[in-house]
CSV table of C-alpha atoms and ligand atoms in Angstrom, one decimal:
chain,number,residue,atom,x,y,z
J,50,MET,CA,132.7,101.2,-124.7
J,51,ARG,CA,132.9,102.4,-128.4
J,52,SER,CA,133.8,106.0,-129.1
J,53,ALA,CA,134.3,107.9,-132.4
J,54,GLY,CA,136.4,111.1,-132.5
J,55,LEU,CA,139.7,112.8,-133.5
J,56,ASP,CA,143.3,112.1,-132.8
J,57,PHE,CA,145.1,115.3,-132.8
J,58,ARG,CA,148.5,113.7,-132.8
J,59,THR,CA,148.1,111.8,-136.0
J,60,ARG,CA,145.5,114.3,-137.3
J,61,GLU,CA,143.0,111.5,-138.1
J,62,PHE,CA,139.4,110.4,-137.4
J,63,ALA,CA,139.4,107.1,-135.4
J,64,LEU,CA,137.2,104.7,-133.7
J,65,ARG,CA,138.5,103.9,-130.2
J,66,GLU,CA,137.6,101.4,-127.3
J,67,PHE,CA,137.6,103.1,-123.9
J,68,PRO,CA,136.7,101.5,-120.6
J,69,ASP,CA,133.2,102.1,-119.3
J,70,PRO,CA,132.9,105.1,-116.9
J,71,ALA,CA,133.1,104.7,-113.2
J,72,PRO,CA,129.9,105.0,-111.1
J,73,PRO,CA,128.7,108.6,-111.0
J,74,ALA,CA,130.3,110.9,-108.0
J,75,ALA,CA,128.2,113.3,-106.1
J,76,GLY,CA,126.2,115.5,-108.2
J,77,GLU,CA,126.9,113.5,-111.3
J,78,VAL,CA,124.9,111.4,-113.8
J,79,LEU,CA,125.7,108.4,-115.8
J,80,ILE,CA,123.9,108.3,-119.1
J,81,ARG,CA,123.6,105.8,-122.0
J,82,VAL,CA,123.9,107.7,-125.3
J,83,GLN,CA,120.9,106.8,-127.4
J,84,GLU,CA,121.8,108.9,-130.4
J,85,ALA,CA,123.9,111.7,-131.7
J,86,GLY,CA,123.4,114.1,-134.5
J,87,ILE,CA,126.0,115.4,-136.9
J,88,CYS,CA,126.4,119.0,-138.2
J,89,GLY,CA,128.6,121.3,-140.1
J,90,THR,CA,130.7,121.9,-137.0
J,91,ASP,CA,131.5,118.0,-136.9
J,92,ARG,CA,132.6,118.2,-140.5
J,93,GLU,CA,134.8,121.3,-139.8
J,94,LEU,CA,136.3,119.6,-136.7
J,95,ALA,CA,137.1,116.6,-138.7
J,96,SER,CA,139.1,118.7,-141.0
J,97,PHE,CA,141.1,119.8,-137.9
J,98,ARG,CA,140.2,123.6,-138.6
J,99,PHE,CA,139.4,124.1,-134.9
J,100,GLY,CA,138.6,122.1,-131.8
J,101,PHE,CA,140.9,120.6,-129.3
J,102,PRO,CA,141.0,117.5,-126.9
J,103,PRO,CA,140.6,117.6,-123.2
J,104,GLU,CA,143.6,118.7,-121.3
J,105,GLY,CA,146.5,116.1,-121.1
J,106,GLU,CA,144.8,113.9,-123.8
J,107,SER,CA,145.3,113.7,-127.7
J,108,PHE,CA,141.9,112.2,-128.5
J,109,LEU,CA,138.5,114.2,-128.8
J,110,THR,CA,135.4,112.2,-128.8
J,111,LEU,CA,133.0,114.1,-131.3
J,112,GLY,CA,129.3,114.5,-131.0
J,113,HIS,CA,127.6,117.4,-129.2
J,114,GLU,CA,123.9,117.0,-130.3
J,115,ALA,CA,122.7,113.9,-128.2
J,116,LEU,CA,120.0,112.3,-126.5
J,117,GLY,CA,120.8,110.0,-123.5
J,118,GLN,CA,118.9,108.0,-121.0
J,119,VAL,CA,119.9,108.0,-117.3
J,120,VAL,CA,121.6,104.8,-116.0
J,121,GLU,CA,122.5,106.0,-112.4
J,122,THR,CA,122.6,109.0,-110.5
J,123,GLY,CA,125.2,110.1,-107.9
J,124,PRO,CA,124.7,111.1,-104.4
J,125,GLY,CA,122.7,114.4,-104.1
J,126,VAL,CA,121.1,114.2,-107.5
J,127,VAL,CA,117.3,114.7,-106.8
J,128,ASP,CA,115.9,115.9,-110.1
J,129,LEU,CA,116.9,113.1,-112.3
J,130,HIS,CA,116.2,109.3,-112.0
J,131,ALA,CA,117.2,106.1,-113.9
J,132,GLY,CA,115.3,105.9,-117.2
J,133,ASP,CA,114.7,109.6,-117.6
J,134,TRP,CA,115.5,111.1,-121.1
J,135,VAL,CA,118.2,113.8,-121.1
J,136,VAL,CA,119.8,116.1,-123.6
J,137,PRO,CA,123.2,117.5,-122.6
J,138,MET,CA,124.1,121.2,-123.0
J,139,VAL,CA,127.1,121.6,-125.2
J,140,ARG,CA,128.9,124.4,-123.3
J,141,ARG,CA,130.3,124.2,-119.7
J,142,PRO,CA,130.8,127.4,-117.6
J,143,CYS,CA,134.4,128.8,-117.2
J,144,ALA,CA,136.2,128.6,-113.7
J,145,PRO,CA,136.6,131.0,-112.1
J,146,ARG,CA,133.3,132.0,-113.5
J,147,CYS,CA,133.1,135.2,-115.6
J,148,PRO,CA,130.3,137.5,-115.0
J,149,SER,CA,128.2,135.7,-117.7
J,150,CYS,CA,128.9,132.2,-116.4
J,151,ALA,CA,128.2,133.4,-113.0
J,152,ARG,CA,124.7,134.6,-114.0
J,153,GLY,CA,123.9,131.3,-115.7
J,154,ARG,CA,124.6,132.5,-119.2
J,155,ARG,CA,127.4,130.2,-120.2
J,156,ASP,CA,126.5,130.9,-123.8
J,157,LEU,CA,127.7,134.5,-123.3
J,158,CYS,CA,131.0,133.5,-121.6
J,159,VAL,CA,133.4,136.4,-121.8
J,160,SER,CA,136.6,134.8,-120.7
J,161,GLY,CA,136.7,132.3,-123.5
J,162,ALA,CA,137.8,129.6,-120.9
J,163,PHE,CA,134.6,127.5,-121.3
J,164,THR,CA,134.7,124.0,-122.7
J,165,GLU,CA,132.1,122.6,-125.2
J,166,ALA,CA,131.5,118.8,-125.4
J,167,GLY,CA,132.8,117.3,-128.6
J,168,ILE,CA,134.3,120.6,-129.6
J,169,PHE,CA,136.6,122.3,-127.2
J,170,GLY,CA,138.5,120.4,-124.5
J,171,ARG,CA,135.6,118.1,-123.6
J,172,HIS,CA,134.5,114.6,-124.9
J,173,GLY,CA,131.3,114.6,-126.9
J,174,TYR,CA,128.7,111.8,-127.1
J,175,LEU,CA,129.6,109.7,-129.9
J,176,ARG,CA,130.3,107.0,-127.2
J,177,ASP,CA,128.2,104.5,-125.5
J,178,TYR,CA,128.3,106.1,-122.0
J,179,ALA,CA,128.9,109.6,-120.6
J,180,THR,CA,129.1,111.1,-117.2
J,181,ASP,CA,127.8,114.6,-116.7
J,182,ASP,CA,127.1,117.1,-114.0
J,183,ALA,CA,123.3,116.8,-113.3
J,184,SER,CA,123.1,120.8,-113.9
J,185,ASP,CA,124.4,120.2,-117.5
J,186,LEU,CA,121.6,117.8,-118.5
J,187,VAL,CA,118.1,119.0,-119.6
J,188,ARG,CA,115.3,116.6,-118.9
J,189,ILE,CA,113.1,115.6,-121.7
J,190,PRO,CA,109.4,114.2,-121.6
J,191,GLY,CA,109.3,110.7,-122.7
J,192,HIS,CA,107.0,111.4,-125.6
J,193,LEU,CA,109.5,113.8,-127.1
J,194,ALA,CA,112.4,111.4,-127.0
J,195,SER,CA,112.1,110.4,-130.7
J,196,ARG,CA,112.8,114.0,-131.8
J,197,ALA,CA,114.8,115.2,-128.9
J,198,VAL,CA,118.1,115.0,-130.7
J,199,LEU,CA,117.0,118.1,-132.5
J,200,ILE,CA,116.8,120.0,-129.3
J,201,GLU,CA,120.4,121.2,-129.3
J,202,PRO,CA,120.4,122.8,-132.7
J,203,LEU,CA,116.8,124.1,-132.0
J,204,SER,CA,118.3,125.7,-128.7
J,205,VAL,CA,120.9,127.6,-130.8
J,206,VAL,CA,117.9,128.7,-133.0
J,207,GLU,CA,115.8,129.6,-130.0
J,208,LYS,CA,118.4,132.1,-128.8
J,209,ALA,CA,119.0,133.6,-132.3
J,210,VAL,CA,115.1,134.1,-132.8
J,211,GLU,CA,114.6,135.4,-129.3
J,212,THR,CA,117.6,137.9,-129.7
J,213,ALA,CA,116.3,139.2,-133.1
J,214,LEU,CA,112.7,139.8,-131.8
J,215,ARG,CA,114.0,141.4,-128.8
J,216,ILE,CA,116.1,143.9,-130.7
J,217,HIS,CA,113.3,144.7,-133.4
J,218,GLU,CA,111.9,147.9,-132.1
J,219,PRO,CA,108.3,148.0,-133.0
J,220,GLY,CA,107.8,144.3,-133.2
J,221,ALA,CA,108.7,142.1,-136.3
J,222,ARG,CA,106.1,140.9,-138.7
J,223,THR,CA,108.3,139.4,-141.5
J,224,ALA,CA,111.4,137.2,-141.4
J,225,LEU,CA,113.9,135.7,-144.0
J,226,VAL,CA,116.1,132.8,-143.4
J,227,LEU,CA,119.1,132.3,-145.7
J,228,GLY,CA,119.9,128.7,-145.8
J,229,ALA,CA,117.7,125.6,-145.7
J,230,GLY,CA,120.1,123.2,-143.7
J,231,PRO,CA,118.9,122.1,-140.2
J,232,ILE,CA,119.6,125.5,-138.6
J,233,GLY,CA,117.8,127.3,-141.4
J,234,MET,CA,114.9,125.0,-141.3
J,235,LEU,CA,114.4,125.2,-137.6
J,236,ALA,CA,114.7,129.1,-137.6
J,237,ALA,CA,112.0,129.3,-140.3
J,238,LEU,CA,109.7,126.9,-138.4
J,239,LEU,CA,110.3,128.9,-135.2
J,240,PHE,CA,109.5,132.2,-136.7
J,241,ARG,CA,106.5,130.8,-138.0
J,242,LEU,CA,105.5,129.4,-134.7
J,243,ARG,CA,106.1,132.9,-133.1
J,244,GLY,CA,103.4,134.2,-135.9
J,245,LEU,CA,105.7,135.8,-138.4
J,246,GLU,CA,105.3,135.7,-142.2
J,247,VAL,CA,108.4,133.6,-143.2
J,248,SER,CA,110.5,133.2,-146.4
J,249,VAL,CA,113.5,131.1,-147.0
J,250,HIS,CA,116.1,131.6,-149.6
J,251,SER,CA,118.7,128.9,-150.3
J,252,LEU,CA,120.8,127.1,-152.8
J,253,GLU,CA,118.4,124.1,-152.8
J,254,PRO,CA,116.1,123.9,-155.9
J,255,PRO,CA,112.4,124.6,-155.4
J,256,ASP,CA,111.5,121.0,-155.8
J,257,HIS,CA,114.0,120.0,-153.1
J,258,PRO,CA,112.3,117.8,-150.4
J,259,ARG,CA,113.5,120.2,-147.4
J,260,VAL,CA,112.0,123.0,-149.4
J,261,LYS,CA,108.7,121.2,-149.9
J,262,LEU,CA,108.6,120.3,-146.2
J,263,LEU,CA,108.9,124.1,-145.2
J,264,GLU,CA,106.3,124.9,-147.7
J,265,ARG,CA,103.9,122.5,-145.9
J,266,SER,CA,104.5,124.4,-142.8
J,267,GLY,CA,103.3,127.6,-144.6
J,268,ILE,CA,107.0,128.9,-145.3
J,269,ARG,CA,107.5,130.6,-148.6
J,270,TYR,CA,110.5,129.6,-150.6
J,271,VAL,CA,112.0,132.5,-152.7
J,272,ALA,CA,114.3,131.6,-155.6
J,273,ALA,CA,115.5,135.3,-156.0
J,274,LEU,CA,115.5,138.0,-153.3
J,275,GLY,CA,115.0,140.9,-155.9
J,276,ASN,CA,113.9,143.9,-153.7
J,277,MET,CA,112.5,141.9,-151.0
J,278,ARG,CA,112.7,143.9,-147.6
J,279,VAL,CA,112.0,142.0,-144.3
J,280,ASP,CA,112.1,143.1,-140.6
J,281,ILE,CA,114.4,140.1,-139.6
J,282,ALA,CA,116.9,138.2,-141.8
J,283,LEU,CA,119.0,135.5,-140.6
J,284,GLU,CA,122.0,134.1,-142.1
J,285,ALA,CA,122.0,130.4,-141.5
J,286,ALA,CA,124.0,129.2,-144.5
J,287,GLY,CA,127.7,129.5,-143.4
J,288,SER,CA,128.5,131.7,-146.2
J,289,PRO,CA,129.4,135.4,-146.4
J,290,ALA,CA,127.3,135.8,-149.5
J,291,ALA,CA,124.3,134.7,-147.5
J,292,ALA,CA,125.3,137.2,-144.6
J,293,PHE,CA,125.6,140.0,-147.1
J,294,ALA,CA,122.3,139.1,-148.7
J,295,ALA,CA,120.5,139.1,-145.3
J,296,LEU,CA,121.8,142.6,-144.5
J,297,GLY,CA,120.7,143.7,-148.0
J,298,ALA,CA,117.1,142.5,-147.4
J,299,LEU,CA,116.6,144.5,-144.4
J,300,ALA,CA,113.6,146.9,-144.2
J,301,PRO,CA,113.9,150.1,-142.2
J,302,LEU,CA,114.5,149.2,-138.5
J,303,GLY,CA,115.5,145.7,-139.6
J,304,VAL,CA,117.5,143.3,-137.6
J,305,GLY,CA,120.1,141.0,-139.2
J,306,GLY,CA,121.5,137.8,-137.3
J,307,ILE,CA,124.6,135.9,-138.4
J,308,LEU,CA,124.8,132.3,-137.3
J,309,GLY,CA,127.5,130.7,-139.3
J,310,SER,CA,129.4,133.0,-141.8
J,311,PRO,CA,133.2,133.1,-141.8
J,312,ASN,CA,134.8,136.6,-142.0
J,313,ALA,CA,134.9,138.4,-145.4
J,314,THR,CA,135.8,141.7,-146.7
J,315,GLY,CA,133.7,144.4,-148.3
J,316,GLY,CA,130.0,144.9,-148.7
J,317,MET,CA,129.0,146.0,-145.1
J,318,PRO,CA,126.1,148.5,-145.8
J,319,PHE,CA,127.1,151.0,-143.0
J,320,LEU,CA,125.3,153.8,-144.6
J,321,ASP,CA,121.9,151.9,-144.7
J,322,LEU,CA,122.5,150.5,-141.3
J,323,LEU,CA,122.6,154.1,-139.9
J,324,ARG,CA,120.2,155.7,-142.2
J,325,TYR,CA,117.4,153.0,-141.5
J,326,ASN,CA,118.3,152.5,-137.8
J,327,GLN,CA,119.0,148.9,-138.4
J,328,ALA,CA,121.0,146.4,-136.3
J,329,VAL,CA,123.2,143.3,-136.9
J,330,PHE,CA,124.0,140.8,-134.3
J,331,GLY,CA,126.1,137.5,-134.1
J,332,THR,CA,125.1,134.6,-132.0
J,333,VAL,CA,126.6,131.1,-131.1
J,334,ASN,CA,125.6,128.4,-128.6
J,335,ALA,CA,122.6,128.5,-126.2
J,336,GLY,CA,122.2,128.8,-122.4
J,337,PRO,CA,119.9,126.9,-120.1
J,338,GLU,CA,116.8,128.8,-120.7
J,339,ALA,CA,117.2,128.6,-124.4
J,340,PHE,CA,117.2,124.7,-123.9
J,341,VAL,CA,114.1,125.0,-121.7
J,342,ARG,CA,112.2,126.9,-124.5
J,343,ALA,CA,113.5,124.4,-127.1
J,344,VAL,CA,111.9,121.5,-125.2
J,345,GLU,CA,108.6,123.5,-125.2
J,346,ASP,CA,108.7,124.4,-128.8
J,347,LEU,CA,109.7,120.8,-129.8
J,348,ALA,CA,106.5,119.8,-128.5
J,349,ALA,CA,104.5,122.6,-130.3
J,350,LEU,CA,106.2,122.1,-133.7
J,351,GLU,CA,104.5,119.9,-136.2
J,352,ALA,CA,105.8,116.3,-135.3
J,353,ASP,CA,105.8,114.9,-138.9
J,354,VAL,CA,107.9,117.8,-140.1
J,355,LEU,CA,110.4,117.2,-137.5
J,356,ASP,CA,110.4,113.5,-138.0
J,357,ALA,CA,111.0,114.0,-141.7
J,358,MET,CA,114.1,116.2,-140.8
J,359,ILE,CA,115.8,113.1,-139.2
J,360,PHE,CA,117.8,110.5,-141.0
J,361,ARG,CA,119.1,107.7,-138.8
J,362,VAL,CA,122.3,105.6,-139.4
J,363,ARG,CA,124.3,103.1,-137.5
J,364,PHE,CA,127.0,104.3,-135.3
J,365,GLU,CA,129.5,102.5,-137.5
J,366,ASP,CA,128.8,104.7,-140.5
J,367,ILE,CA,130.2,107.8,-138.8
J,368,SER,CA,133.3,108.2,-140.9
J,369,SER,CA,131.3,108.4,-144.2
J,370,THR,CA,128.6,110.8,-142.8
J,371,LEU,CA,131.5,113.0,-141.5
J,372,ALA,CA,133.0,113.0,-144.9
J,373,ALA,CA,129.7,114.1,-146.7
J,374,ALA,CA,126.2,114.6,-145.6
J,375,PRO,CA,124.4,111.4,-146.7
J,376,SER,CA,121.0,112.2,-147.6
J,377,THR,CA,118.5,114.9,-148.5
J,378,ALA,CA,117.1,114.8,-145.0
J,379,ALA,CA,118.3,117.7,-142.8
J,380,LYS,CA,119.7,116.0,-139.9
J,381,THR,CA,121.9,112.8,-139.8
J,382,VAL,CA,121.6,110.9,-136.6
J,383,HIS,CA,123.7,108.1,-135.4
J,384,VAL,CA,122.0,105.5,-133.3
J,385,LEU,CA,124.1,104.1,-130.4
J,386,ALA,CA,121.5,102.2,-128.4
J,387,GLU,CA,119.0,100.0,-129.9
M,1150,BGC,C1,127.0,124.1,-131.6
M,1150,BGC,C2,127.1,125.2,-130.7
M,1150,BGC,C3,128.6,125.6,-130.4
M,1150,BGC,C4,129.1,125.8,-131.9
M,1150,BGC,C5,130.5,126.3,-131.9
M,1150,BGC,C6,127.6,124.4,-133.0
M,1150,BGC,O1,127.5,123.7,-133.8
M,1150,BGC,O2,125.6,124.0,-132.0
M,1150,BGC,O3,126.6,124.6,-129.3
M,1150,BGC,O4,128.7,126.6,-129.6
M,1150,BGC,O5,128.9,124.9,-132.8
M,1150,BGC,O6,131.4,125.6,-131.1
M,1151,ZN,ZN1,125.9,121.3,-134.1
């Protein structure tokens, strides 16, 4: 089978042929990968800034946002059947389990000994077939399959939105999202679905197709933040400038969420945080219940907006899509099975 990933010995991206997987063992499921999405994490991995291959190997198959179809189930698997559509969870619990992993919150793992498919110590889904534990797969209703490649990024957003809403004391009415990439767009759509008044601020010009798409869903694009104050502000731009802007835009009791910014010095508004009883949180990854909510919300979000976010390309185009985002659409998706 085909596979695309990183050779950590030569520090190069490579396409490789691997033997097809063996039949699934007890509790396991063999899936045919249908499609795999690419994000900023993959581009950072491809520059070898982080990530590592499975133990004892030098190659890491990339791809952590995937949709697959069950080919065969191993003994003891009762919830999944051949033909079912599934989305794999990215993170796998640590062993022996830390308190978070033990209570089903692998996304909150405190030992750091977790693995993440396509990222840390476990092969991803830019390959024709994969074998997973049934407990790491989320079943998708067939009518959602054409948009289900968005479930993994949506699960990350589900956790962030849920965390922000939970922390905000009296209940938030307004939200600002910094960034209009896939995570920023999905966050804005989800806040809207939760009934908040939503604004997006990003580097994209006001006539950008992604901005227009958000406006169609009742989301306001703001070119300059000025004195804007909101209950919740999320940084989804991967930049410290956006993170500082998010904190600076918080109203009293406001909650700021950091999803992608690297470290930076200066500018933390400590005095405002204490004076206005504000909170800041960071979040990464998503646990099983966030995936379940993502499946529900994928069905509730406007189908044509989600469809317009997806740009499908061939598996073979992977080296060029890793080098640069190829289109104005939000999410580049590689099709493996026709
Ligand atoms: C993925 C997360 C993952 C994170 C860091 C993101 O792109 O969506 O599931 O935890 O990268 O590895
Ligand atoms: Zn991702």
